[in-house]
Amino acid sequence: MSKDNFKDKKIPTLFEWAGDMTTFEKLFGKFYDKVLKDDILGDVFKNMSPEHVQHVAHFVAEVFGGDKLYTNQDKGSHSQMIGHHIGKMLTEEKRQRWVHLLLQTADEVGLKSDPEFRSAFVGYIEWGTRLAVINSQLTENPMATSEPMPKWGWGETGGPYNPT
């Protein structure tokens, strides 16, 4: 996306640029189908709730500027998302595999592939998965329940980092 293309127009959010909620639901639905069959990740997710895929789709869509479905409909928060990773003891190998499968799935479902969007998308996925690994080594959630949801845009990061 060239900013010259939007001189007199509103710059879309990453969510708007990607498509709509159906785009995120399709992406994460196909992605988690792969994850469940994967030798490295299958055991990590074999007991995920039936709502897991939708919650992740809602979470990422909200972070990218979509409706607040994760916060309002799913009654979730960033602190709760962090909490889901506490004690999971995720490894760098698992993180890399998760990222690889998600990016592979993004290509397969036709997620926008322009360099600016993909740079922002990959930036968020790298940031989020690295936080997941860090937090998975903990026994207590380091994030206050009042912390806001992260917001991600075209090149800027927007999430709280809570090193312990």
XYZ file of N, CA and C in Angstrom:
492
model
N 0.857 -1.174 0.000
C 0.000 0.000 0.000
C 0.894 1.225 0.000
N 0.827 2.011 -1.027
C 1.590 3.250 -1.078
C 0.741 4.369 -0.494
N 1.354 5.144 0.389
C 0.593 6.242 1.000
C 0.184 7.274 -0.045
N 0.901 7.297 -1.190
C 0.509 8.198 -2.275
C -0.874 7.844 -2.809
N -1.243 6.572 -2.712
C -2.558 6.137 -3.188
C -3.684 6.680 -2.315
N -3.357 7.201 -1.141
C -4.380 7.622 -0.194
C -4.247 9.091 0.182
N -3.704 9.909 -0.713
C -3.453 11.318 -0.385
C -4.669 12.015 0.207
N -5.800 11.879 -0.409
C -7.002 12.569 0.074
C -8.032 11.592 0.637
N -7.581 10.406 0.938
C -8.489 9.386 1.455
C -8.038 8.954 2.835
N -8.969 8.381 3.565
C -8.654 7.805 4.872
C -7.814 6.553 4.649
N -6.712 6.445 5.373
C -5.884 5.246 5.288
C -6.621 4.126 6.015
N -6.819 2.990 5.348
C -7.563 1.908 5.985
C -6.768 1.276 7.129
N -7.477 0.689 8.048
C -6.820 -0.093 9.093
C -6.286 -1.374 8.446
N -5.424 -2.072 9.155
C -4.954 -3.362 8.658
C -6.130 -4.321 8.472
N -7.093 -4.250 9.375
C -8.295 -5.085 9.269
C -9.033 -4.787 7.963
N -9.275 -3.513 7.695
C -9.987 -3.121 6.471
C -9.213 -3.544 5.226
N -7.907 -3.380 5.268
C -7.075 -3.725 4.112
C -7.111 -5.242 3.871
N -7.121 -6.016 4.953
C -7.134 -7.480 4.826
C -8.444 -7.978 4.241
N -9.539 -7.320 4.541
C -10.842 -7.754 4.054
C -11.936 -7.503 5.060
N -12.326 -8.557 5.770
C -13.394 -8.453 6.749
C -13.253 -9.604 7.736
N -14.233 -9.759 8.612
C -14.131 -10.812 9.623
C -14.068 -12.191 8.984
N -14.759 -12.383 7.885
C -14.708 -13.668 7.188
C -13.275 -14.012 6.782
N -12.504 -13.007 6.399
C -11.099 -13.212 6.030
C -10.324 -13.806 7.201
N -10.500 -13.241 8.384
C -9.775 -13.705 9.571
C -10.281 -15.082 10.025
N -11.577 -15.309 9.942
C -12.132 -16.612 10.331
C -11.647 -17.711 9.386
N -11.590 -17.414 8.102
C -11.095 -18.385 7.119
C -9.618 -18.677 7.363
N -8.829 -17.630 7.558
C -7.396 -17.788 7.802
C -7.146 -18.673 9.012
N -7.744 -18.338 10.136
C -7.463 -19.090 11.360
C -8.148 -20.459 11.373
N -9.267 -20.613 10.694
C -9.900 -21.922 10.586
C -9.000 -22.906 9.852
N -8.505 -22.499 8.698
C -7.614 -23.378 7.922
C -6.286 -23.583 8.646
N -5.808 -22.540 9.292
C -4.548 -22.628 10.025
C -4.640 -23.665 11.148
N -5.671 -23.575 11.963
C -5.777 -24.515 13.083
C -6.079 -25.943 12.614
N -6.678 -26.110 11.434
C -6.798 -27.452 10.864
C -5.404 -28.051 10.661
N -4.471 -27.241 10.175
C -3.082 -27.699 9.976
C -2.388 -27.949 11.307
N -2.581 -27.033 12.247
C -1.928 -27.127 13.547
C -2.285 -28.451 14.233
N -3.555 -28.821 14.179
C -3.994 -30.046 14.852
C -3.353 -31.303 14.256
N -2.975 -31.240 12.991
C -2.346 -32.386 12.315
C -0.819 -32.336 12.368
N -0.275 -31.268 12.916
C 1.169 -31.061 12.888
C 1.884 -31.860 13.977
N 3.007 -32.463 13.618
C 3.785 -33.272 14.568
C 4.328 -32.450 15.729
N 4.665 -31.194 15.489
C 5.266 -30.353 16.523
C 4.209 -29.660 17.380
N 3.115 -29.226 16.764
C 2.114 -28.417 17.469
C 0.837 -29.149 17.858
N 0.580 -30.283 17.257
C -0.679 -30.985 17.493
C -0.989 -31.219 18.956
N 0.021 -31.663 19.712
C -0.213 -31.937 21.141
C -0.520 -30.678 21.941
N 0.049 -29.564 21.537
C -0.178 -28.308 22.260
C -1.647 -27.889 22.153
N -2.265 -28.153 21.004
C -3.614 -27.646 20.740
C -4.693 -28.722 20.728
N -4.352 -29.966 21.019
C -5.324 -31.056 20.897
C -6.538 -30.887 21.808
N -6.395 -30.164 22.895
C -7.515 -29.963 23.824
C -8.100 -28.558 23.766
N -7.863 -27.848 22.656
C -8.388 -26.476 22.573
C -9.907 -26.507 22.533
N -10.500 -25.453 23.059
C -11.957 -25.354 23.111
C -12.520 -25.200 21.696
N -13.787 -25.539 21.531
C -14.415 -25.350 20.219
C -14.437 -23.878 19.779
N -14.345 -22.962 20.740
C -14.381 -21.526 20.434
C -12.996 -20.944 20.136
N -11.945 -21.722 20.324
C -10.575 -21.211 20.226
C -10.311 -20.496 18.895
N -10.657 -21.132 17.795
C -10.366 -20.565 16.472
C -11.060 -19.216 16.318
N -12.329 -19.154 16.694
C -13.068 -17.899 16.574
C -12.480 -16.829 17.491
N -12.105 -17.193 18.701
C -11.529 -16.216 19.626
C -10.224 -15.648 19.080
N -9.378 -16.488 18.507
C -8.120 -15.994 17.941
C -8.402 -15.095 16.739
N -9.334 -15.481 15.889
C -9.707 -14.636 14.748
C -10.220 -13.284 15.228
N -11.080 -13.295 16.239
C -11.613 -12.043 16.798
C -10.498 -11.205 17.415
N -9.589 -11.854 18.145
C -8.499 -11.139 18.807
C -7.624 -10.427 17.785
N -7.129 -11.154 16.794
C -6.229 -10.548 15.801
C -6.961 -9.483 14.995
N -8.200 -9.741 14.628
C -8.966 -8.738 13.887
C -9.121 -7.455 14.703
N -9.387 -7.580 15.988
C -9.519 -6.394 16.850
C -8.189 -5.646 16.961
N -7.112 -6.381 17.126
C -5.782 -5.760 17.204
C -5.491 -4.978 15.918
N -5.964 -5.485 14.787
C -5.724 -4.853 13.486
C -6.728 -3.753 13.158
N -7.608 -3.431 14.103
C -8.524 -2.309 13.903
C -9.949 -2.701 13.578
N -10.272 -3.985 13.684
C -11.644 -4.432 13.446
C -12.531 -4.177 14.649
N -13.771 -4.585 14.524
C -14.721 -4.441 15.628
C -14.187 -5.148 16.872
N -14.647 -4.713 18.019
C -14.169 -5.257 19.299
C -14.936 -6.530 19.677
N -14.906 -7.500 18.787
C -15.622 -8.744 19.043
C -14.964 -9.553 20.155
N -13.644 -9.556 20.206
C -12.972 -10.310 21.265
C -13.268 -9.691 22.623
N -13.206 -8.387 22.693
C -13.446 -7.691 23.955
C -14.914 -7.744 24.361
N -15.814 -7.430 23.448
C -17.230 -7.302 23.796
C -18.014 -8.605 23.690
N -17.896 -9.310 22.574
C -18.679 -10.538 22.374
C -18.066 -11.723 23.123
N -16.746 -11.874 23.015
C -16.077 -13.010 23.656
C -15.724 -12.733 25.112
N -15.905 -11.482 25.542
C -15.588 -11.056 26.917
C -14.119 -11.313 27.252
N -13.249 -11.098 26.252
C -11.818 -11.315 26.434
C -11.072 -10.019 26.672
N -9.791 -10.156 26.969
C -8.907 -9.016 27.172
C -7.495 -9.452 26.811
N -6.606 -8.497 26.710
C -5.216 -8.853 26.435
C -4.651 -9.656 27.595
N -4.987 -9.286 28.800
C -4.527 -10.028 29.963
C -5.000 -11.480 29.915
N -6.238 -11.694 29.495
C -6.739 -13.063 29.384
C -5.989 -13.842 28.310
N -5.689 -13.187 27.185
C -4.947 -13.869 26.127
C -3.562 -14.251 26.632
N -2.912 -13.342 27.349
C -1.614 -13.655 27.950
C -1.777 -14.840 28.901
N -2.829 -14.820 29.692
C -3.084 -15.871 30.667
C -3.231 -17.253 30.058
N -3.729 -17.321 28.834
C -3.891 -18.619 28.173
C -2.542 -19.292 27.899
N -1.469 -18.515 27.905
C -0.148 -19.062 27.596
C 0.686 -19.393 28.835
N 0.256 -18.916 29.994
C 1.004 -19.135 31.236
C 1.184 -20.639 31.480
N 2.425 -21.015 31.751
C 2.734 -22.394 32.106
C 2.753 -23.389 30.964
N 2.563 -22.954 29.739
C 2.526 -23.888 28.596
C 3.924 -24.341 28.166
N 4.954 -23.662 28.625
C 6.338 -24.028 28.339
C 6.582 -24.174 26.830
N 6.175 -23.168 26.085
C 6.378 -23.166 24.641
C 7.862 -22.997 24.332
N 8.293 -23.589 23.249
C 9.699 -23.520 22.846
C 9.841 -22.657 21.598
N 11.058 -22.281 21.300
C 11.332 -21.530 20.081
C 10.968 -22.375 18.851
N 11.217 -23.655 18.901
C 10.850 -24.526 17.779
C 9.343 -24.473 17.533
N 8.547 -24.527 18.578
C 7.091 -24.468 18.436
C 6.651 -23.105 17.929
N 7.273 -22.061 18.438
C 6.939 -20.710 17.979
C 7.212 -20.579 16.487
N 8.378 -21.014 16.052
C 8.731 -20.902 14.639
C 7.796 -21.720 13.758
N 7.412 -22.884 14.230
C 6.499 -23.723 13.456
C 5.139 -23.052 13.346
N 4.657 -22.465 14.453
C 3.371 -21.761 14.463
C 3.400 -20.640 13.423
N 4.465 -19.840 13.446
C 4.602 -18.731 12.492
C 4.645 -19.266 11.064
N 5.445 -20.283 10.829
C 5.574 -20.859 9.485
C 4.220 -21.320 8.952
N 3.483 -22.071 9.766
C 2.185 -22.579 9.310
C 1.186 -21.450 9.066
N 1.218 -20.430 9.899
C 0.300 -19.304 9.705
C 0.627 -18.556 8.414
N 1.895 -18.300 8.160
C 2.259 -17.584 6.934
C 1.968 -18.429 5.696
N 2.189 -19.719 5.788
C 1.857 -20.631 4.693
C 0.352 -20.599 4.422
N -0.441 -20.634 5.489
C -1.893 -20.596 5.355
C -2.350 -19.253 4.792
N -1.706 -18.175 5.210
C -2.054 -16.847 4.683
C -1.903 -16.819 3.167
N -0.844 -17.415 2.656
C -0.660 -17.495 1.202
C -1.743 -18.351 0.560
N -2.036 -19.471 1.173
C -3.012 -20.407 0.604
C -4.422 -19.829 0.547
N -4.801 -19.036 1.522
C -6.157 -18.468 1.523
C -6.230 -17.140 0.777
N -5.098 -16.668 0.277
C -5.090 -15.432 -0.504
C -5.112 -14.157 0.320
N -4.570 -14.224 1.545
C -4.464 -12.989 2.333
C -3.629 -12.001 1.541
N -3.966 -10.737 1.602
C -3.238 -9.714 0.842
C -1.734 -9.935 0.977
N -1.033 -9.786 -0.121
C 0.395 -10.099 -0.114
C 1.282 -8.910 -0.449
N 0.717 -7.707 -0.490
C 1.556 -6.553 -0.762
C 2.569 -6.383 0.376
N 3.750 -5.887 0.058
C 4.833 -5.844 1.058
C 4.492 -5.063 2.325
N 3.765 -3.978 2.204
C 3.463 -3.175 3.385
C 2.540 -3.916 4.341
N 1.489 -4.535 3.796
C 0.572 -5.277 4.655
C 1.271 -6.479 5.272
N 1.972 -7.243 4.447
C 2.622 -8.438 4.972
C 3.690 -8.088 5.997
N 4.357 -6.965 5.819
C 5.339 -6.529 6.806
C 4.667 -6.277 8.151
N 3.540 -5.591 8.132
C 2.808 -5.323 9.370
C 2.265 -6.620 9.965
N 1.731 -7.495 9.131
C 1.180 -8.768 9.582
C 2.265 -9.616 10.240
N 3.388 -9.775 9.554
C 4.487 -10.578 10.087
C 5.054 -9.931 11.349
N 5.153 -8.607 11.360
C 5.629 -7.921 12.556
C 4.785 -8.246 13.766
N 3.470 -8.233 13.589
C 2.590 -8.547 14.714
C 2.724 -10.009 15.128
N 2.773 -10.896 14.162
C 2.866 -12.331 14.457
C 4.176 -12.623 15.195
N 5.255 -12.012 14.767
C 6.543 -12.186 15.464
C 6.460 -11.655 16.892
N 5.919 -10.465 17.046
C 5.800 -9.845 18.369
C 4.944 -10.713 19.288
N 3.758 -11.086 18.795
C 2.829 -11.842 19.620
C 3.343 -13.224 19.997
N 3.969 -13.911 19.054
C 4.451 -15.257 19.364
C 5.647 -15.227 20.299
N 6.457 -14.203 20.190
C 7.595 -14.091 21.113
C 7.104 -13.791 22.527
N 6.064 -12.963 22.653
C 5.458 -12.738 23.978
C 4.848 -14.021 24.523
N 4.221 -14.796 23.643
C 3.613 -16.055 24.085
C 4.665 -16.992 24.671
N 5.819 -17.087 24.022
C 6.888 -17.953 24.527
C 7.386 -17.443 25.876
N 7.623 -16.143 25.971
C 8.088 -15.562 27.238
C 7.091 -15.858 28.357
N 5.825 -15.566 28.108
C 4.800 -15.745 29.133
C 4.515 -17.202 29.436
N 4.780 -18.084 28.494
C 4.521 -19.511 28.715
C 5.484 -20.117 29.729
N 6.567 -19.425 30.015
C 7.546 -19.910 30.987
C 7.194 -19.490 32.410
N 6.187 -18.623 32.539
C 5.805 -18.084 33.840
C 4.742 -18.946 34.520
N 4.591 -18.737 35.806
C 3.550 -19.439 36.554
C 2.391 -18.513 36.925
N 2.595 -17.200 36.771
C 1.539 -16.224 37.051
C 1.504 -15.188 35.942
N 0.325 -14.683 35.677
C 0.147 -13.687 34.633
C 0.750 -12.349 35.080
N 1.710 -11.814 34.323
C 2.341 -10.558 34.715
C 1.531 -9.317 34.305
N 0.461 -9.512 33.540
C -0.269 -8.377 32.994
C -1.502 -8.057 33.830
N -1.637 -6.794 34.161
C -2.825 -6.337 34.893
C -4.058 -6.482 34.009
N -5.165 -6.795 34.625
C -6.403 -6.975 33.859
C -6.861 -5.682 33.197
N -6.377 -4.555 33.672
C -6.781 -3.264 33.119
C -5.973 -2.859 31.880
N -4.950 -3.623 31.529
C -4.130 -3.275 30.355
C -4.995 -3.289 29.095
N -4.800 -2.312 28.219
C -5.602 -2.261 26.994
C -5.174 -3.338 25.987
N -6.045 -3.583 25.059
C -5.723 -4.482 23.951
C -4.614 -3.831 23.118
N -3.728 -4.640 22.560
C -2.736 -4.054 21.651
C -3.425 -3.529 20.396
N -2.809 -2.566 19.759
C -3.307 -2.029 18.490
C -2.126 -2.035 17.528
N -2.345 -2.545 16.347
C -1.274 -2.674 15.365
C -1.658 -1.926 14.116
N -0.688 -1.263 13.511
C -0.969 -0.491 12.306
C 0.119 -0.642 11.269
N 0.197 0.328 10.402
C 1.115 0.317 9.269
C 2.517 0.730 9.707
N 3.218 -0.145 10.357
C 4.619 0.111 10.685
C 4.892 0.415 12.136
N 3.897 0.847 12.874
C 4.111 1.119 14.291
C 3.661 -0.072 15.110
N 4.354 -0.322 16.182
C 3.914 -1.374 17.095
C 2.971 -0.756 18.103
N 2.184 -1.580 18.744
C 1.214 -0.991 19.648
C 0.813 -1.872 20.804
N 1.718 -2.641 21.310
C 1.342 -3.491 22.424
C 2.224 -3.245 23.629
N 1.676 -3.491 24.794
C 2.486 -3.343 26.005
C 3.476 -4.493 26.115
N 4.653 -4.209 26.573
C 5.644 -5.262 26.828
C 5.936 -5.241 28.310
N 5.863 -6.383 28.919
C 6.013 -6.462 30.358
C 7.132 -7.453 30.689
N 8.400 -7.008 30.590
C 9.485 -7.943 30.896
C 9.493 -8.301 32.384
N 9.800 -9.541 32.675
C 9.838 -9.963 34.082
C 11.237 -10.345 34.466
